Amino acid sequence: MTLFDKLTQERRARLTAEQRLEQRTRERDQALAQIDAMRAELHSLRQRGRTSALEEAQRAAEVQTLQHRARAETETAQRHATQAERRLWDSINTIRDGFAVFNSQQELVIANQAYLGVFSGIPEVQIGITYRRLVEILVHEERVQVDAGSQDAWIAAMLARWDAEEIEPMLLTFTRGDTARIYDRRARGGDIVSLVRDITETQRHAAELDDARQRAEAANRAKSAFLANMSHEIRTPMNGVVGMAELLCDTSLSDEQRLYAETIRSSGEALLNIINDVLDFSKIEADKLTLHPEPFDLERCIHEVLILLQAGARKRRIDLLMDYDLFLPTRFMADPGRMRQVMTNLIGNAVKFTQNGHVLIRVVGLDEGAGACRVTVTVEDTGIGIAPEHIERIFGEFAQVDEQANRKFEGTGLGLAITRRLIELMGGQIWVESEFGKGSCFGFALTLPLAEAAAPFTHAPIRLEHVMAVDDNVINRTILERQLAAQGLRVTMVGSAQAALDLFAAGAGVDLLITDHEMPGLDGLDLVLKLRAAGHRVPVILLSSSPAVLRDHPGIGELRAILQKPLLRHDLVRQLHLLSAPDGQPPPRPVPRLTPAAAPAAAGRRMRILAAEDNRTNRLVFSKMIDGLAVDLTFAEDGLQAVEAFRDRKPDLIFMDISMPGMDGRAATREIRQMPGGAQVPIVALTAHAMAGDQDDILAAGLDHVMTKPLKKPLLMEMIQRYRPDEACPVAPPQERQA
């Protein structure tokens, strides 16, 4: 109950008592009038001689009784009114806030002790004093803090407040150290009710909260700086560990040595993944993670993640499958990097906890109008599953289920927590269904805006009619059958290579054979060789999860195309149209590559590269990664040397470390940009910093690209190829250009 409510209740009680007193007074007056009437009547009867002594006595007794009753009721009503007034007054004096009432002449009518406390020791302050005089006393007796020289203006402002139609609250700070907020309200009859609310404690708590907030923000900044510094300090030596291990794997090694080198490399990459998880979680906790939507292809994004995880899945003979809704668009607006991170976490978890069977990604959607789709993605696996009691906390931080069956699986327990936060940041929901020992299904749903469709592939109509597809996996066959049937083709599905041979031997006529590579018994390439030996010339498309290992197989020359599994619809449809070309000529056979194709050898100068790097190990890793390339490499150990080397050698490309003693990479870049030719030279940042905002800050300093340590050789080669001048000779050695 508020103060005003309490005062209103007490005042109503007092008014009720006053009304009862008034009613009793009226009843007493009526009784007295009745007594007077009876006396008049008695007097009249006496005059007429019609009354007796007994009647007079009775009438006198009645009159006396009425008088006693009226007197008692009057006293009771007065007592109730006095009690109500005392209770009201006690209540007003009990509250900590000041309370006063002024009449229409602005004279004090009533005030509690809290209101009069600021005027203690001043006899003049009592009931009847005017509001103006109270304001003047506050100033002249220095009871309120007012700037020197503005006392008269303050008094005028206080008086002007009461002349306004709406009296605005105001803040007063008293010289005794407390602070109050004044609320004034007009009442009926011209009275003004004034409430002085003490806010000293509130202000103190607000100051404490503000101080705590500042300390928390400072601690958060310190934590972010610490994480950024630790990231840099860990990534710098990891560049040497991972880089050298990768270079070692490219040399001639025994099986045992290669095992050791690959273990070092994979362990280093696992450590980097842990660092990335911790940094991402820190950014999310600090609300510093920002999404950057742009057009991207969802189907291709999932396909790229599956390709990256293919090697680990292949070792355990796990099939990675994708079932993308045939009628769902593929291009949407979202943050591609974060979507790839979500898919990598979910699919990577499924692969990690699955020892055999398959991992299936299903994508379905529903048009929601206004250029948006509700997209639902599920990741199903045949892994170890999750016990029912652990389902609720599976998306918690550091919540990897700690059971005997799970202890052999490494991880921080942050992947699913980060995934949940990312999905929520995108406005979606995530869930999990699982049966212990049989597998799990993680899913999420997002509403994504549609992006403009990619330029359509121009082609002739599909002229094929009958296609045979061979695959031992029933889910693969189902997906492939739907994709082919959607193109208007008649499809014959076969579960083994031997069954396909039997159908061909029985005279099956097909326009195209699509076969999986790895199948029990007879594999896809052996099937092709047997068909050719039997005289069948049907075109064959091979589906393989590792096309690179097929380059030396004798049957590869009999194929029209090799498509990477899991299969992209666009790639399949493209091959169907190419096979339907009017000239009937097959398209060029794709050849697996290890490096991008380079132009034929031509005369020209060698490309000049400048690398600014203060760490000796990092310089060694960098030089070994580009060893054998037709480039002239110059190293600078700090920013000053980089500026001097640019002036002397005019490089075609600069790789600039950001954190160097003396002049760092940002300052060196700004110096180079001011020099002749410096505005045109491409400068690529090499950095171990990976916190939010680092890349934007680096690019703002004038650099063109950012490469995060540890460096990856393919990305380094791609950057060099991108910026090779036309007048420079090809940088790749002949054997790599021909691969």
CSV table of C-alpha atoms in Angstrom, one decimal, residues 284-546:
chain,number,residue,atom,x,y,z
A,284,ILE,CA,29.0,-14.7,-27.2
A,285,GLU,CA,29.0,-14.3,-23.4
A,286,ALA,CA,30.2,-10.6,-23.8
A,287,ASP,CA,27.5,-10.0,-26.4
A,288,LYS,CA,30.3,-9.0,-28.8
A,289,LEU,CA,29.5,-11.5,-31.6
A,290,THR,CA,27.9,-9.9,-34.6
A,291,LEU,CA,26.3,-11.6,-37.5
A,292,HIS,CA,27.1,-10.4,-41.1
A,293,PRO,CA,24.3,-11.7,-43.4
A,294,GLU,CA,25.1,-12.1,-47.1
A,295,PRO,CA,24.0,-14.3,-50.0
A,296,PHE,CA,25.1,-17.9,-49.7
A,297,ASP,CA,24.3,-21.3,-51.0
A,298,LEU,CA,23.0,-23.5,-48.1
A,299,GLU,CA,23.3,-26.8,-50.0
A,300,ARG,CA,26.8,-26.1,-51.1
A,301,CYS,CA,27.7,-25.0,-47.5
A,302,ILE,CA,26.6,-28.3,-46.1
A,303,HIS,CA,28.3,-30.1,-49.0
A,304,GLU,CA,31.6,-28.4,-48.2
A,305,VAL,CA,31.4,-29.3,-44.5
A,306,LEU,CA,30.7,-33.0,-45.5
A,307,ILE,CA,33.7,-33.0,-47.8
A,308,LEU,CA,35.9,-31.7,-44.9
A,309,LEU,CA,34.7,-34.4,-42.6
A,310,GLN,CA,34.8,-37.1,-45.3
A,311,ALA,CA,38.3,-38.3,-44.4
A,312,GLY,CA,37.5,-39.1,-40.7
A,313,ALA,CA,34.2,-40.7,-41.7
A,314,ARG,CA,35.8,-42.9,-44.3
A,315,LYS,CA,38.3,-44.4,-41.8
A,316,ARG,CA,35.3,-45.9,-39.9
A,317,ARG,CA,33.3,-46.6,-43.1
A,318,ILE,CA,30.6,-44.1,-42.1
A,319,ASP,CA,28.4,-43.0,-45.0
A,320,LEU,CA,27.8,-39.2,-45.1
A,321,LEU,CA,24.5,-38.5,-46.8
A,322,MET,CA,22.6,-35.4,-47.7
A,323,ASP,CA,18.9,-35.2,-48.6
A,324,TYR,CA,18.1,-31.6,-49.7
A,325,ASP,CA,14.4,-30.8,-50.5
A,326,LEU,CA,14.0,-30.8,-54.3
A,327,PHE,CA,11.7,-27.9,-54.2
A,328,LEU,CA,13.6,-25.8,-51.7
A,329,PRO,CA,15.7,-22.9,-53.0
A,330,THR,CA,19.4,-23.1,-52.1
A,331,ARG,CA,20.4,-19.4,-51.9
A,332,PHE,CA,19.6,-17.5,-48.7
A,333,MET,CA,20.7,-14.5,-46.7
A,334,ALA,CA,22.7,-15.4,-43.6
A,335,ASP,CA,26.2,-15.3,-42.1
A,336,PRO,CA,28.0,-18.0,-44.1
A,337,GLY,CA,30.8,-18.4,-41.6
A,338,ARG,CA,28.5,-18.9,-38.7
A,339,MET,CA,26.2,-21.2,-40.7
A,340,ARG,CA,29.2,-23.3,-41.6
A,341,GLN,CA,30.3,-23.3,-38.0
A,342,VAL,CA,26.8,-24.6,-36.9
A,343,MET,CA,26.9,-27.3,-39.5
A,344,THR,CA,30.4,-28.3,-38.7
A,345,ASN,CA,29.6,-28.6,-35.0
A,346,LEU,CA,26.5,-30.7,-35.5
A,347,ILE,CA,27.8,-32.9,-38.3
A,348,GLY,CA,31.2,-33.2,-36.6
A,349,ASN,CA,29.6,-34.3,-33.4
A,350,ALA,CA,27.5,-36.9,-35.3
A,351,VAL,CA,30.6,-38.3,-37.0
A,352,LYS,CA,32.6,-38.3,-33.7
A,353,PHE,CA,30.1,-40.3,-31.8
A,354,THR,CA,29.3,-42.7,-34.6
A,355,GLN,CA,31.4,-45.9,-35.0
A,356,ASN,CA,29.5,-47.4,-37.9
A,357,GLY,CA,26.4,-46.8,-40.0
A,358,HIS,CA,25.7,-43.4,-41.5
A,359,VAL,CA,25.2,-39.6,-40.8
A,360,LEU,CA,22.2,-38.2,-42.7
A,361,ILE,CA,21.5,-34.5,-43.2
A,362,ARG,CA,18.0,-33.6,-44.2
A,363,VAL,CA,16.9,-30.1,-45.3
A,364,VAL,CA,13.3,-29.2,-45.8
A,365,GLY,CA,11.6,-25.9,-46.0
A,366,LEU,CA,8.2,-24.0,-46.1
A,367,ASP,CA,7.6,-20.8,-47.9
A,368,GLU,CA,6.5,-18.1,-45.5
A,369,GLY,CA,5.9,-15.4,-48.0
A,370,ALA,CA,7.6,-11.9,-48.1
A,371,GLY,CA,10.7,-13.5,-49.7
A,372,ALA,CA,11.5,-15.8,-46.8
A,373,CYS,CA,11.5,-19.5,-46.0
A,374,ARG,CA,11.3,-21.5,-42.8
A,375,VAL,CA,14.2,-23.9,-43.2
A,376,THR,CA,14.5,-27.0,-41.0
A,377,VAL,CA,17.8,-28.9,-40.9
A,378,THR,CA,18.2,-32.3,-39.1
A,379,VAL,CA,21.4,-34.3,-38.6
A,380,GLU,CA,20.7,-38.0,-37.9
A,381,ASP,CA,23.3,-40.5,-36.9
A,382,THR,CA,23.5,-44.1,-35.9
A,383,GLY,CA,25.9,-43.4,-33.0
A,384,ILE,CA,26.0,-44.1,-29.3
A,385,GLY,CA,23.0,-41.9,-28.5
A,386,ILE,CA,22.2,-39.9,-25.4
A,387,ALA,CA,20.6,-41.2,-22.2
A,388,PRO,CA,17.2,-39.5,-21.3
A,389,GLU,CA,18.6,-38.0,-18.1
A,390,HIS,CA,21.3,-36.1,-20.0
A,391,ILE,CA,19.1,-34.7,-22.8
A,392,GLU,CA,18.1,-31.6,-20.8
A,393,ARG,CA,21.7,-30.4,-20.3
A,394,ILE,CA,23.3,-31.4,-23.6
A,395,PHE,CA,23.3,-27.8,-24.8
A,396,GLY,CA,24.9,-26.5,-21.6
A,397,GLU,CA,28.4,-25.1,-21.3
A,398,PHE,CA,31.1,-27.8,-20.8
A,399,ALA,CA,28.3,-30.4,-20.8
A,400,GLN,CA,29.8,-33.3,-22.7
A,401,VAL,CA,28.2,-36.3,-21.1
A,402,ASP,CA,30.8,-37.8,-18.7
A,403,GLU,CA,30.2,-41.5,-19.1
A,404,GLN,CA,32.4,-44.5,-19.6
A,405,ALA,CA,31.2,-44.7,-23.2
A,406,ASN,CA,32.1,-41.0,-23.9
A,407,ARG,CA,35.5,-40.6,-22.2
A,408,LYS,CA,37.3,-41.7,-25.4
A,409,PHE,CA,35.8,-38.8,-27.3
A,410,GLU,CA,37.8,-35.6,-27.0
A,411,GLY,CA,36.2,-32.2,-26.8
A,412,THR,CA,35.6,-29.1,-24.7
A,413,GLY,CA,31.9,-29.5,-24.4
A,414,LEU,CA,31.4,-26.0,-25.8
A,415,GLY,CA,30.5,-26.9,-29.4
A,416,LEU,CA,26.7,-27.5,-28.8
A,417,ALA,CA,26.5,-24.5,-26.4
A,418,ILE,CA,28.0,-22.3,-29.0
A,419,THR,CA,25.7,-23.8,-31.7
A,420,ARG,CA,22.6,-23.1,-29.5
A,421,ARG,CA,23.7,-19.5,-29.0
A,422,LEU,CA,24.3,-18.9,-32.7
A,423,ILE,CA,21.0,-20.4,-33.7
A,424,GLU,CA,19.2,-18.2,-31.1
A,425,LEU,CA,21.1,-15.1,-32.4
A,426,MET,CA,19.7,-16.0,-35.8
A,427,GLY,CA,16.2,-16.1,-34.4
A,428,GLY,CA,15.8,-19.9,-34.6
A,429,GLN,CA,15.3,-22.9,-32.3
A,430,ILE,CA,17.4,-26.0,-31.8
A,431,TRP,CA,16.4,-29.4,-30.4
A,432,VAL,CA,17.6,-33.0,-30.0
A,433,GLU,CA,16.0,-36.4,-30.0
A,434,SER,CA,17.9,-39.5,-29.1
A,435,GLU,CA,17.6,-43.1,-28.2
A,436,PHE,CA,20.5,-44.4,-26.1
A,437,GLY,CA,22.6,-46.9,-28.0
A,438,LYS,CA,20.7,-46.3,-31.3
A,439,GLY,CA,21.6,-42.8,-32.4
A,440,SER,CA,20.6,-39.1,-32.2
A,441,CYS,CA,18.9,-36.5,-34.3
A,442,PHE,CA,19.9,-32.8,-33.8
A,443,GLY,CA,17.8,-30.3,-35.6
A,444,PHE,CA,17.3,-26.6,-35.9
A,445,ALA,CA,14.8,-24.3,-37.7
A,446,LEU,CA,15.4,-20.8,-39.0
A,447,THR,CA,13.5,-18.3,-41.0
A,448,LEU,CA,15.9,-17.1,-43.7
A,449,PRO,CA,15.4,-14.4,-46.3
A,450,LEU,CA,15.8,-15.6,-49.9
A,451,ALA,CA,18.8,-14.3,-51.9
A,452,GLU,CA,18.8,-13.7,-55.6
A,453,ALA,CA,19.1,-17.0,-57.5
A,454,ALA,CA,22.4,-17.7,-59.1
A,455,ALA,CA,22.7,-17.3,-62.9
A,456,PRO,CA,21.0,-20.4,-64.4
A,457,PHE,CA,23.1,-23.0,-66.2
A,458,THR,CA,22.3,-22.7,-69.9
A,459,HIS,CA,21.9,-26.1,-71.4
A,460,ALA,CA,19.9,-28.2,-73.9
A,461,PRO,CA,17.0,-30.3,-72.7
A,462,ILE,CA,17.7,-33.6,-71.1
A,463,ARG,CA,17.3,-36.2,-73.9
A,464,LEU,CA,17.9,-39.3,-71.6
A,465,GLU,CA,15.0,-41.5,-70.8
A,466,HIS,CA,16.2,-44.5,-68.7
A,467,VAL,CA,18.9,-44.4,-66.0
A,468,MET,CA,20.2,-47.2,-63.8
A,469,ALA,CA,21.6,-46.3,-60.4
A,470,VAL,CA,23.8,-48.7,-58.4
A,471,ASP,CA,24.4,-48.2,-54.7
A,472,ASP,CA,24.4,-50.6,-51.7
A,473,ASN,CA,23.0,-47.9,-49.3
A,474,VAL,CA,19.3,-47.8,-49.4
A,475,ILE,CA,19.1,-44.2,-48.2
A,476,ASN,CA,21.5,-43.2,-51.0
A,477,ARG,CA,19.4,-45.0,-53.5
A,478,THR,CA,16.2,-43.3,-52.3
A,479,ILE,CA,17.7,-39.8,-52.5
A,480,LEU,CA,19.2,-40.5,-55.9
A,481,GLU,CA,16.0,-41.9,-57.2
A,482,ARG,CA,14.0,-38.8,-56.2
A,483,GLN,CA,16.6,-36.5,-57.8
A,484,LEU,CA,16.5,-38.4,-61.1
A,485,ALA,CA,12.7,-38.8,-61.1
A,486,ALA,CA,12.4,-35.0,-60.6
A,487,GLN,CA,14.1,-34.6,-64.0
A,488,GLY,CA,11.5,-36.7,-65.7
A,489,LEU,CA,13.7,-39.8,-66.0
A,490,ARG,CA,12.7,-43.5,-65.6
A,491,VAL,CA,15.0,-44.9,-62.9
A,492,THR,CA,16.0,-48.5,-62.2
A,493,MET,CA,17.6,-48.8,-58.7
A,494,VAL,CA,20.0,-51.6,-58.0
A,495,GLY,CA,21.6,-52.6,-54.7
A,496,SER,CA,24.8,-54.2,-55.9
A,497,ALA,CA,27.2,-54.3,-58.8
A,498,GLN,CA,26.5,-58.0,-59.5
A,499,ALA,CA,22.8,-57.3,-59.7
A,500,ALA,CA,23.5,-54.6,-62.3
A,501,LEU,CA,25.7,-57.0,-64.4
A,502,ASP,CA,22.8,-59.5,-64.3
A,503,LEU,CA,20.4,-56.9,-65.6
A,504,PHE,CA,22.7,-55.9,-68.4
A,505,ALA,CA,23.2,-59.6,-69.3
A,506,ALA,CA,19.4,-59.9,-69.4
A,507,GLY,CA,19.3,-57.1,-72.1
A,508,ALA,CA,18.4,-54.1,-69.9
A,509,GLY,CA,18.6,-51.0,-72.1
A,510,VAL,CA,19.6,-47.8,-70.3
A,511,ASP,CA,20.9,-44.5,-71.5
A,512,LEU,CA,23.1,-43.8,-68.4
A,513,LEU,CA,24.6,-45.8,-65.5
A,514,ILE,CA,25.3,-44.0,-62.2
A,515,THR,CA,27.3,-46.2,-59.8
A,516,ASP,CA,28.8,-45.8,-56.4
A,517,HIS,CA,32.5,-46.4,-56.1
A,518,GLU,CA,32.9,-48.3,-52.8
A,519,MET,CA,30.5,-51.3,-52.5
A,520,PRO,CA,30.9,-54.7,-50.9
A,521,GLY,CA,32.1,-57.4,-53.3
A,522,LEU,CA,32.4,-55.8,-56.7
A,523,ASP,CA,33.1,-52.0,-56.6
A,524,GLY,CA,32.0,-49.4,-59.1
A,525,LEU,CA,35.2,-49.3,-61.2
A,526,ASP,CA,35.3,-53.1,-61.5
A,527,LEU,CA,31.7,-53.0,-62.6
A,528,VAL,CA,32.6,-50.6,-65.4
A,529,LEU,CA,35.5,-52.8,-66.5
A,530,LYS,CA,33.3,-55.9,-66.7
A,531,LEU,CA,30.6,-54.0,-68.6
A,532,ARG,CA,33.2,-52.8,-71.2
A,533,ALA,CA,34.6,-56.3,-71.4
A,534,ALA,CA,31.1,-57.5,-72.2
A,535,GLY,CA,30.7,-54.9,-75.0
A,536,HIS,CA,28.4,-52.5,-73.2
A,537,ARG,CA,29.2,-48.9,-74.1
A,538,VAL,CA,26.7,-47.2,-71.8
A,539,PRO,CA,28.0,-43.8,-70.4
A,540,VAL,CA,29.0,-44.1,-66.7
A,541,ILE,CA,29.0,-41.5,-63.9
A,542,LEU,CA,30.9,-42.6,-60.8
A,543,LEU,CA,30.0,-41.4,-57.4
A,544,SER,CA,33.0,-41.3,-55.0
A,545,SER,CA,33.8,-39.8,-51.6
A,546,SER,CA,37.5,-39.7,-52.5
